Amino acid sequence: MRRFNRAVLAAVTLSTAAGLSVVPAAAHERPPHALGIANCTATACHFDVAPGTYDVRVLLGGEAAASTAVSGETRRALLPETATAAGERVARSFTVNVRTPEGEPTGPEGTPGLDLVLGGSAPALADIRVTPAGRHTRQIFLVGDSTVCDQPGDPYTGWGQRLPQYLRKGLSVANYADSGESTVTYLANSALFPTVQPLIRPGDLVLVQLAHNDKQTDEPTYRANLETLVAGIRERGGKPVLVTPIVRRWFNADGTLNNGTALLVNGLGVDHPAVIRAVAAAQGVPLIDLTARTKALVESLGVEGSKALYLYNEKRDNTHTSVHGATVYAELVRDELVAQRLVPRGGVR
């Protein structure tokens, strides 16, 4: 694997003829031994970089009023839609994780390098620059299942796929959640925790949400697996954070979700959120009680209003979230990260 030790630089300007076009920086503007420039179209840019973590600085805006969002890799939201007035230029920065495979760890490899996509109602990009992230960049690793992962195909979307847009430069999401995984399989599969653990650096956060697929895991095993994950993260100097699972949209006649299906109690009677809370308390691990937060939200929206959070309308699916639902749930995670001082308030949008 090639290792890039110098800056990557790309300059992109508006072309009146065909949207965005690449304009190479003049020789005196390029850093020594620059790795190259981006290949850009009207809606996307590609950077030929190795796996790693990179800082991206974009200058948004154009001659007309614009509204621009940035996503990348496997449908990851990297920058929320940002409005600019006619003639205005607004700089924004974020940090992105580039890996192989670029989406789910057991999925296809994806496209080598870094791919960024321009979205929003009227996208306008005046300039873009990508450089290797500094050594003080902090990773937020995600260990989870299909409700968290970088889903490859619309309309399926994991909340971890929408989280990066809420983090500023210096905080990067490395989403190693994978569809269909339980605590048992996540520990056993070499592409999952055995791959994640060596990547953890001191101070990195590792958010663990595994429960939806532990349908046949007994309570002692489930508890022991969570403890193994916590110990493995701490062994590397990382900070584990246990996350209770998002609820299933499964209403009682009285409009509540007070049932085993909604609250992730498996066929053996294992109350997953309760075990997670108990392990967090016993191990002194921060807890994001996403079960409680999503239960309150879904119940407040009611039977009809909550359909938009899930894929009920599209797939009659009450477990997996829509883009909208994943975005709302990512906001809940962001709020908890700040409230519990796991990330600085200034590090989020």
Coordinates of C-alpha atoms in Angstrom, one line a residue:
M1 CA 0.0 0.0 0.0
R2 CA 1.3 3.5 -0.9
R3 CA 1.7 5.9 2.0
F4 CA 1.0 9.6 1.4
N5 CA 3.1 11.9 3.6
R6 CA 2.5 15.1 1.8
A7 CA -0.5 17.3 1.2
V8 CA -3.2 16.6 -1.4
L9 CA -4.3 19.8 -3.1
A10 CA -7.2 20.4 -5.4
A11 CA -8.7 23.6 -6.7
V12 CA -12.1 23.6 -8.3
T13 CA -13.8 26.6 -9.8
L14 CA -17.1 27.2 -11.6
S15 CA -17.2 26.9 -15.3
T16 CA -20.1 28.7 -17.1
A17 CA -20.0 26.1 -19.9
A18 CA -20.3 22.8 -18.0
G19 CA -20.7 23.2 -14.3
L20 CA -17.6 22.4 -12.3
S21 CA -14.2 22.0 -13.9
V22 CA -10.8 21.4 -12.4
V23 CA -8.4 24.2 -12.6
P24 CA -4.9 23.1 -11.5
A25 CA -3.3 25.5 -9.0
A26 CA -0.3 27.4 -10.3
A27 CA 3.1 25.8 -9.5
H28 CA 3.9 28.4 -6.9
E29 CA 0.5 27.7 -5.2
R30 CA 1.1 24.0 -4.8
P31 CA 2.7 22.5 -1.7
P32 CA 6.0 20.7 -2.3
H33 CA 5.5 17.2 -3.7
A34 CA 1.7 17.6 -3.9
L35 CA 0.0 14.3 -4.6
G36 CA -2.2 15.6 -7.3
I37 CA -5.5 17.2 -8.0
A38 CA -9.1 16.1 -8.1
N39 CA -11.0 14.9 -11.1
C40 CA -14.3 16.8 -10.8
T41 CA -17.6 16.9 -12.7
A42 CA -20.5 19.1 -12.1
T43 CA -21.7 17.0 -9.2
A44 CA -18.7 15.1 -7.8
C45 CA -15.0 15.0 -7.2
H46 CA -12.6 12.1 -6.9
F47 CA -9.2 12.1 -5.1
D48 CA -6.7 9.3 -5.7
V49 CA -5.6 8.8 -2.1
A50 CA -4.8 5.8 0.0
P51 CA -7.0 4.6 2.9
G52 CA -6.6 6.9 5.8
T53 CA -8.1 10.0 7.4
Y54 CA -8.3 13.3 5.5
D55 CA -9.3 16.9 6.1
V56 CA -11.5 18.5 3.5
R57 CA -12.0 22.2 3.1
V58 CA -14.7 23.4 0.7
L59 CA -15.5 27.0 -0.4
L60 CA -19.2 27.1 -1.2
G61 CA -21.1 29.6 -3.3
G62 CA -21.2 31.2 -6.7
E63 CA -22.5 34.2 -8.6
A64 CA -26.1 33.1 -8.0
A65 CA -27.7 32.1 -4.7
A66 CA -26.9 28.5 -3.9
S67 CA -27.5 25.7 -1.4
T68 CA -25.0 22.9 -1.2
A69 CA -24.5 19.7 0.8
V70 CA -21.6 17.3 0.5
S71 CA -21.8 13.5 0.8
G72 CA -19.1 10.9 0.0
E73 CA -18.0 7.3 -0.3
T74 CA -21.0 5.0 0.4
R75 CA -23.7 7.6 0.8
R76 CA -22.2 9.2 3.9
A77 CA -23.5 12.6 4.8
L78 CA -20.4 14.8 5.4
L79 CA -21.7 18.4 5.3
P80 CA -25.3 19.6 5.9
E81 CA -27.0 21.7 3.3
T82 CA -25.5 25.2 3.5
A83 CA -27.1 28.3 1.9
T84 CA -25.1 31.1 0.3
A85 CA -26.3 34.4 -1.1
A86 CA -25.5 35.5 -4.6
G87 CA -21.8 36.3 -4.8
E88 CA -21.1 35.0 -1.3
R89 CA -18.4 32.4 -0.4
V90 CA -18.6 30.3 2.7
A91 CA -15.8 28.0 3.9
R92 CA -16.5 24.8 5.7
S93 CA -14.3 22.0 6.8
F94 CA -14.7 18.3 7.9
T95 CA -12.7 15.2 8.3
V96 CA -13.4 12.0 6.4
N97 CA -12.4 8.4 6.9
V98 CA -11.3 6.6 3.7
R99 CA -11.1 2.8 4.0
T100 CA -11.4 -0.5 2.1
P101 CA -14.1 -1.7 2.0
E102 CA -15.5 1.8 1.9
G103 CA -19.0 0.8 3.2
E104 CA -19.9 -2.2 5.2
P105 CA -16.9 -4.2 6.3
T106 CA -18.1 -7.4 4.8
G107 CA -19.4 -5.7 1.6
P108 CA -17.8 -4.9 -1.7
E109 CA -14.5 -2.9 -1.7
G110 CA -16.0 0.1 -3.5
T111 CA -14.1 2.7 -5.5
P112 CA -10.5 3.3 -4.4
G113 CA -9.7 6.8 -3.2
L114 CA -12.0 9.5 -1.9
D115 CA -15.3 10.3 -3.7
L116 CA -17.3 13.4 -2.8
V117 CA -20.7 14.2 -4.1
L118 CA -22.3 17.6 -4.3
G119 CA -26.0 17.8 -3.4
G120 CA -28.5 20.2 -2.1
S121 CA -31.2 22.2 -3.9
A122 CA -28.7 24.4 -5.9
P123 CA -25.1 23.2 -5.4
A124 CA -22.2 25.5 -6.0
L125 CA -18.6 24.8 -5.2
A126 CA -15.9 27.4 -5.6
D127 CA -12.9 25.5 -4.2
I128 CA -12.0 22.3 -2.6
R129 CA -8.8 21.2 -0.8
V130 CA -8.0 17.8 0.7
T131 CA -5.0 17.1 3.0
P132 CA -4.0 14.2 5.3
A133 CA -5.5 14.7 8.7
G134 CA -3.2 15.7 11.6
R135 CA -2.1 13.3 14.3
H136 CA -4.5 14.9 16.8
T137 CA -7.6 13.9 14.8
R138 CA -9.9 11.8 16.9
Q139 CA -11.8 8.9 15.4
I140 CA -15.3 7.8 16.5
F141 CA -15.6 4.1 15.6
L142 CA -19.0 2.6 15.2
V143 CA -19.6 -1.0 16.0
G144 CA -23.1 -2.1 15.1
D145 CA -25.7 -3.6 12.8
S146 CA -27.8 -2.6 9.8
T147 CA -29.5 0.2 11.8
V148 CA -26.1 1.9 12.2
C149 CA -24.1 0.9 9.1
D150 CA -23.3 2.7 5.8
Q151 CA -26.1 1.2 3.8
P152 CA -25.2 0.8 0.1
G153 CA -28.7 1.3 -1.4
D154 CA -31.4 3.9 -1.0
P155 CA -33.8 4.1 0.8
Y156 CA -32.1 2.1 3.6
T157 CA -29.9 4.4 5.8
G158 CA -28.2 3.8 9.1
W159 CA -27.9 6.5 11.7
G160 CA -24.1 6.1 11.6
Q161 CA -24.3 7.1 7.9
R162 CA -25.8 10.4 8.8
L163 CA -23.6 11.2 11.9
P164 CA -20.5 12.6 10.1
Q165 CA -22.3 15.7 8.9
Y166 CA -22.6 16.9 12.5
L167 CA -18.9 16.7 13.2
R168 CA -16.4 19.5 12.5
K169 CA -12.8 19.1 11.3
G170 CA -10.8 17.0 13.8
L171 CA -13.5 14.4 14.5
S172 CA -14.0 11.6 12.0
V173 CA -16.5 8.7 11.9
A174 CA -15.1 5.3 11.0
N175 CA -18.3 3.3 10.6
Y176 CA -17.6 -0.4 11.0
A177 CA -21.2 -1.4 11.6
D178 CA -22.3 -4.3 9.4
S179 CA -25.7 -5.7 8.4
G180 CA -26.9 -8.8 10.2
E181 CA -24.3 -8.8 13.0
S182 CA -24.8 -9.8 16.6
T183 CA -22.4 -9.6 19.5
V184 CA -21.5 -13.2 18.7
T185 CA -20.7 -12.7 15.0
Y186 CA -19.1 -9.3 15.4
L187 CA -16.4 -10.8 17.7
A188 CA -15.9 -13.9 15.6
N189 CA -15.6 -12.4 12.1
S190 CA -12.1 -11.3 11.2
A191 CA -13.4 -8.4 9.1
L192 CA -15.1 -6.9 12.2
F193 CA -13.8 -6.5 15.7
P194 CA -10.5 -8.2 15.0
T195 CA -10.0 -5.5 12.3
V196 CA -11.3 -2.6 14.3
Q197 CA -9.4 -3.2 17.5
P198 CA -5.9 -2.6 16.1
L199 CA -7.0 0.6 14.5
I200 CA -8.1 2.2 17.8
R201 CA -5.8 4.8 19.2
P202 CA -5.7 6.3 22.7
G203 CA -8.6 8.7 23.1
D204 CA -10.7 7.4 20.3
L205 CA -14.4 6.8 21.0
V206 CA -16.0 3.4 20.1
L207 CA -19.8 3.4 20.1
V208 CA -21.2 -0.1 20.4
Q209 CA -24.9 -0.8 19.4
L210 CA -25.5 -4.5 18.9
A211 CA -28.8 -6.2 19.8
H212 CA -31.1 -6.5 16.9
N213 CA -29.6 -9.7 15.7
D214 CA -28.9 -11.3 19.1
K215 CA -32.2 -13.1 18.8
Q216 CA -30.9 -16.5 20.0
T217 CA -28.2 -15.2 22.4
D218 CA -28.7 -16.1 26.0
E219 CA -28.2 -13.4 28.7
P220 CA -24.9 -14.7 30.1
T221 CA -23.4 -14.9 26.6
Y222 CA -24.8 -11.5 25.6
R223 CA -23.4 -9.9 28.8
A224 CA -20.0 -11.6 28.4
N225 CA -19.8 -10.4 24.8
L226 CA -20.4 -6.8 25.7
E227 CA -17.8 -7.1 28.4
T228 CA -15.3 -8.5 25.9
L229 CA -15.9 -5.6 23.5
V230 CA -15.4 -3.1 26.4
A231 CA -12.2 -4.8 27.5
G232 CA -10.9 -5.0 23.9
I233 CA -11.5 -1.3 23.4
R234 CA -9.9 -0.3 26.6
E235 CA -6.9 -2.5 25.9
R236 CA -6.1 -0.2 23.0
G237 CA -6.6 3.0 25.0
G238 CA -10.0 3.7 23.5
K239 CA -13.1 4.9 25.2
P240 CA -16.0 2.5 24.9
V241 CA -19.5 3.9 24.8
L242 CA -22.4 1.5 25.0
V243 CA -25.5 2.4 23.0
T244 CA -28.9 0.8 23.5
P245 CA -30.6 -0.2 20.2
I246 CA -33.1 2.0 18.4
V247 CA -36.7 0.8 18.9
R248 CA -38.8 -1.1 16.4
R249 CA -41.9 0.8 15.4
W250 CA -44.3 -1.7 16.9
F251 CA -47.3 -0.1 18.6
N252 CA -49.7 -1.4 21.2
A253 CA -53.3 -0.6 20.9
D254 CA -52.8 2.2 23.5
G255 CA -50.2 3.9 21.4
T256 CA -47.2 2.8 23.4
L257 CA -44.2 0.7 22.5
N258 CA -44.2 -1.2 25.8
N259 CA -43.7 -4.6 24.3
G260 CA -40.9 -7.0 23.6
T261 CA -40.8 -6.6 19.9
A262 CA -40.4 -2.8 20.0
L263 CA -38.0 -2.8 23.0
L264 CA -35.7 -5.6 21.8
V265 CA -36.5 -8.4 24.2
N266 CA -35.5 -11.6 22.3
G267 CA -37.2 -14.9 22.1
L268 CA -35.3 -16.2 25.2
G269 CA -36.6 -13.3 27.3
V270 CA -33.3 -11.4 27.2
D271 CA -34.0 -7.6 27.6
H272 CA -31.1 -6.3 25.5
P273 CA -31.4 -2.6 26.6
A274 CA -31.6 -3.6 30.3
V275 CA -28.5 -5.8 30.0
I276 CA -26.6 -3.0 28.2
R277 CA -27.5 -0.5 30.9
A278 CA -26.4 -3.0 33.6
V279 CA -23.0 -3.6 31.9
A280 CA -22.4 0.1 31.4
A281 CA -23.1 0.7 35.1
A282 CA -20.9 -2.2 36.2
Q283 CA -18.0 -1.4 33.9
G284 CA -18.2 2.4 34.4
V285 CA -18.8 2.9 30.7
P286 CA -20.7 5.9 29.3
L287 CA -24.2 5.0 28.1
I288 CA -26.3 6.5 25.3
D289 CA -29.8 5.2 25.9
L290 CA -31.0 5.4 22.4
T291 CA -33.8 3.0 23.2
A292 CA -35.3 5.4 25.6
R293 CA -34.7 8.4 23.3
T294 CA -36.2 6.8 20.2
K295 CA -39.1 5.3 22.2
A296 CA -40.1 8.7 23.5
L297 CA -39.8 10.2 20.0
V298 CA -41.8 7.5 18.2
E299 CA -44.5 7.5 20.8
S300 CA -44.8 11.3 20.6
L301 CA -45.2 11.2 16.8
G302 CA -47.8 8.4 17.0
V303 CA -48.8 5.6 14.7
E304 CA -49.0 7.8 11.6
G305 CA -46.4 10.4 12.2
S306 CA -43.7 7.9 13.1
K307 CA -44.0 6.1 9.7
A308 CA -41.6 8.6 8.1
L309 CA -38.8 7.7 10.5
Y310 CA -38.8 4.1 9.2
L311 CA -39.3 2.4 5.9
Y312 CA -42.9 1.6 6.5
N313 CA -44.2 3.4 3.5
E314 CA -41.6 2.0 1.2
K315 CA -41.0 -1.5 2.5
R316 CA -43.5 -2.1 5.3
D317 CA -40.3 -2.2 7.4
N318 CA -40.6 -1.1 11.1
T319 CA -37.0 -1.8 12.0
H320 CA -34.8 0.1 9.4
T321 CA -34.8 3.8 9.1
S322 CA -35.3 6.1 6.2
V323 CA -32.9 8.9 5.4
H324 CA -35.1 11.2 7.5
G325 CA -35.3 8.8 10.4
A326 CA -31.5 8.0 10.3
T327 CA -30.9 11.8 10.3
V328 CA -33.1 12.4 13.3
Y329 CA -31.5 9.5 15.2
A330 CA -28.0 10.7 14.4
E331 CA -29.0 14.0 15.9
L332 CA -30.0 12.3 19.1
V333 CA -26.6 10.6 19.2
R334 CA -24.8 13.9 18.5
D335 CA -26.8 15.5 21.4
E336 CA -25.8 12.8 23.8
L337 CA -22.1 12.9 22.8
V338 CA -22.1 16.6 23.7
A339 CA -24.3 16.4 26.8
Q340 CA -22.0 13.7 28.2
R341 CA -18.9 15.6 27.2
L342 CA -17.7 12.8 25.1
V343 CA -16.9 15.3 22.4
P344 CA -16.5 19.1 22.9
R345 CA -19.5 21.3 22.0
G346 CA -17.3 23.2 19.6
G347 CA -16.6 20.0 17.7
V348 CA -20.2 19.5 16.4
R349 CA -22.5 21.4 14.1

